[in-house]
Coordinates of C-alpha atoms in Angstrom, one line a residue:
M1385 CA -31.4 9.6 -15.7
S1386 CA -29.6 10.1 -18.9
T1387 CA -29.2 8.0 -22.1
K1388 CA -25.8 7.2 -23.2
E1389 CA -26.4 9.1 -26.4
E1390 CA -27.2 12.2 -24.4
F1391 CA -23.4 12.6 -23.7
I1392 CA -20.1 11.9 -25.3
F1393 CA -17.3 11.3 -22.9
R1394 CA -13.9 11.4 -24.4
R1395 CA -10.3 12.6 -23.8
A1396 CA -9.9 16.3 -23.7
E1397 CA -8.3 18.1 -26.7
I1398 CA -6.7 21.3 -26.9
A1399 CA -9.8 23.1 -27.9
D1400 CA -11.5 21.8 -24.6
I1401 CA -8.9 23.0 -22.1
K1402 CA -10.5 26.6 -21.9
A1403 CA -13.6 25.1 -20.5
V1404 CA -11.7 22.6 -18.4
R1405 CA -9.8 25.5 -16.6
E1406 CA -13.1 27.4 -16.2
M1407 CA -14.8 24.4 -14.6
I1408 CA -11.7 23.8 -12.4
Q1409 CA -12.4 27.3 -11.0
E1410 CA -16.0 26.6 -10.7
L1411 CA -15.3 23.4 -8.5
A1412 CA -12.6 25.5 -6.4
D1413 CA -15.2 28.1 -5.8
F1414 CA -17.8 25.6 -4.7
E1415 CA -15.2 24.0 -2.5
R1416 CA -14.5 27.3 -0.9
Y1417 CA -11.0 27.4 -2.2
S1418 CA -11.4 30.2 -4.9
N1419 CA -7.7 31.2 -4.8
G1420 CA -6.5 27.6 -4.9
P1421 CA -6.3 26.9 -8.6
E1422 CA -2.8 28.1 -10.0
L1423 CA -2.8 26.2 -13.2
S1424 CA -3.0 28.0 -16.6
E1425 CA -4.4 26.5 -19.8
E1426 CA -1.0 26.0 -21.0
D1427 CA -0.1 24.1 -17.8
L1428 CA -2.9 21.7 -18.4
I1429 CA -2.2 21.3 -22.1
R1430 CA 1.4 20.4 -21.1
D1431 CA 0.7 18.2 -18.3
A1432 CA -1.8 16.2 -20.2
G1433 CA 0.6 15.7 -22.9
L1434 CA -1.6 17.2 -25.6
T1435 CA 1.4 18.7 -27.5
G1436 CA 3.8 15.8 -27.1
Q1437 CA 5.1 16.3 -23.7
Q1438 CA 5.0 13.7 -21.1
E1439 CA 1.6 13.0 -20.1
L1440 CA 1.3 13.4 -16.4
C1441 CA -2.5 13.4 -16.1
H1442 CA -5.4 12.3 -18.2
I1443 CA -8.1 14.8 -18.8
Y1444 CA -11.6 13.8 -19.8
V1445 CA -14.6 15.8 -20.9
L1446 CA -18.4 15.2 -21.0
I1447 CA -20.0 16.7 -23.9
D1448 CA -23.6 17.6 -24.1
N1449 CA -24.8 16.2 -27.5
A1450 CA -27.4 18.9 -27.7
T1451 CA -25.1 21.8 -27.4
Q1452 CA -21.7 20.2 -28.1
Q1453 CA -20.3 22.0 -25.0
A1454 CA -18.3 20.4 -22.3
I1455 CA -20.5 20.2 -19.2
G1456 CA -18.2 18.3 -17.2
Y1457 CA -14.7 16.8 -16.8
A1458 CA -12.6 14.4 -14.8
I1459 CA -8.8 14.6 -14.3
C1460 CA -7.1 11.4 -13.2
F1461 CA -3.5 10.0 -13.1
N1462 CA -1.9 6.7 -12.6
S1463 CA -1.0 5.8 -9.0
Y1464 CA 0.3 2.8 -7.3
S1465 CA -0.1 0.6 -4.3
T1466 CA 2.7 -1.5 -2.9
W1467 CA -0.1 -3.7 -1.6
Q1468 CA -2.0 -4.2 -4.8
G1469 CA -0.2 -2.7 -7.6
R1470 CA -1.8 -0.4 -10.2
A1471 CA -4.3 2.2 -9.2
Y1472 CA -5.9 5.2 -10.7
F1473 CA -6.5 8.4 -8.9
L1474 CA -9.5 10.6 -9.6
E1475 CA -8.3 14.1 -8.8
D1476 CA -11.4 16.1 -9.8
L1477 CA -14.8 15.1 -11.1
Y1478 CA -17.0 18.1 -11.8
V1479 CA -20.5 18.7 -13.6
R1480 CA -21.7 22.2 -14.2
P1481 CA -24.7 22.9 -11.9
A1482 CA -27.3 23.3 -14.9
H1483 CA -26.5 19.9 -16.0
R1484 CA -26.7 18.1 -12.8
K1485 CA -29.5 15.5 -12.0
R1486 CA -29.2 14.1 -15.5
G1487 CA -26.9 11.3 -14.9
A1488 CA -23.9 13.3 -16.1
G1489 CA -21.8 12.7 -12.8
A1490 CA -22.5 9.0 -12.8
R1491 CA -21.7 8.7 -16.5
I1492 CA -18.3 10.3 -15.7
F1493 CA -17.5 8.3 -12.7
R1494 CA -18.5 4.9 -14.6
E1495 CA -16.4 5.8 -17.5
V1496 CA -13.4 6.6 -15.2
A1497 CA -14.1 3.3 -13.4
A1498 CA -14.0 1.5 -16.8
I1499 CA -10.8 3.1 -17.8
A1500 CA -9.2 2.1 -14.3
F1501 CA -10.6 -1.5 -15.0
K1502 CA -9.0 -1.6 -18.6
L1503 CA -5.8 -0.5 -17.2
N1504 CA -6.0 -3.5 -14.8
C1505 CA -6.0 -1.2 -11.7
K1506 CA -6.8 -2.7 -8.5
R1507 CA -8.7 0.3 -7.2
L1508 CA -9.9 3.9 -8.0
E1509 CA -9.1 6.4 -5.3
F1510 CA -10.2 10.1 -4.7
H1511 CA -10.6 12.5 -2.0
V1512 CA -14.0 14.3 -1.1
L1513 CA -14.3 17.2 1.4
C1514 CA -16.1 15.9 4.5
W1515 CA -19.0 18.5 4.0
N1516 CA -19.5 17.8 0.3
P1517 CA -22.9 16.1 -0.4
A1518 CA -21.2 14.3 -3.3
R1519 CA -20.1 11.9 -0.5
E1520 CA -23.4 10.2 -0.7
F1521 CA -23.3 10.1 -4.7
Y1522 CA -20.0 8.3 -4.5
E1523 CA -21.3 5.8 -1.8
R1524 CA -24.2 5.1 -4.0
L1525 CA -22.0 4.0 -6.7
G1526 CA -20.0 1.7 -4.4
A1527 CA -17.2 3.7 -3.2
S1528 CA -16.0 3.0 0.3
N1529 CA -15.4 6.0 2.8
L1530 CA -12.0 4.8 4.3
T1531 CA -12.1 7.8 6.8
A1532 CA -15.3 6.2 8.3
I1533 CA -13.5 3.1 9.1
E1534 CA -11.8 2.6 12.4
D1535 CA -7.9 3.0 12.1
A1536 CA -8.3 4.5 8.7
W1537 CA -5.7 6.2 6.6
Q1538 CA -5.0 9.9 7.2
Y1539 CA -4.1 12.2 4.3
Y1540 CA -1.1 14.2 4.3
R1541 CA 0.5 16.9 2.0
V1542 CA 3.9 18.5 1.6
D1543 CA 3.8 21.9 -0.1
Q1544 CA 6.2 23.3 -2.5
Q1545 CA 7.7 25.4 0.2
Q1546 CA 8.3 22.5 2.4
L1547 CA 9.7 20.5 -0.5
A1548 CA 12.2 23.1 -1.2
K1549 CA 13.3 23.0 2.4
L1550 CA 13.6 19.3 2.5
A1551 CA 15.5 19.3 -0.8
G1552 CA 17.9 21.9 0.6
E1553 CA 18.6 19.8 3.6
L1554 CA 20.2 17.3 1.2
A1555 CA 22.7 19.8 -0.4

């Protein structure tokens, strides 16, 4: 287990984005979606509002105090529930393999939960691949697996090609 002083958790800065983009690829490789990430460093800088644009996501990094290197990250965004109101969505949480089992992942998750709580969010939501052993990690930290509940929610996605088709049907 780590001490709080072992790591620094903070909002990402422009100088962190190269490492964040590398870790996004590492996570995609682990998830068996190596060709998935299409975002560039510039996209992340823009979407996180780091140069004055509208902030679409919040990027956080966990810095190892000993090396001053980013060893993990989280990307989140504001969400909304018509049943409960404000929610916070955790898109990614990743810790580099060499730094696992030191409390880094739990530190990131607790920090994100604290941010959601300070924002007066009613819940923190995220997805985990069904085969990912991190499911146990999240459950130990108090997350509920909604897909394990009878009549639970199903997750859908409309990709960009289908978005274009649907939008074209309005013309």
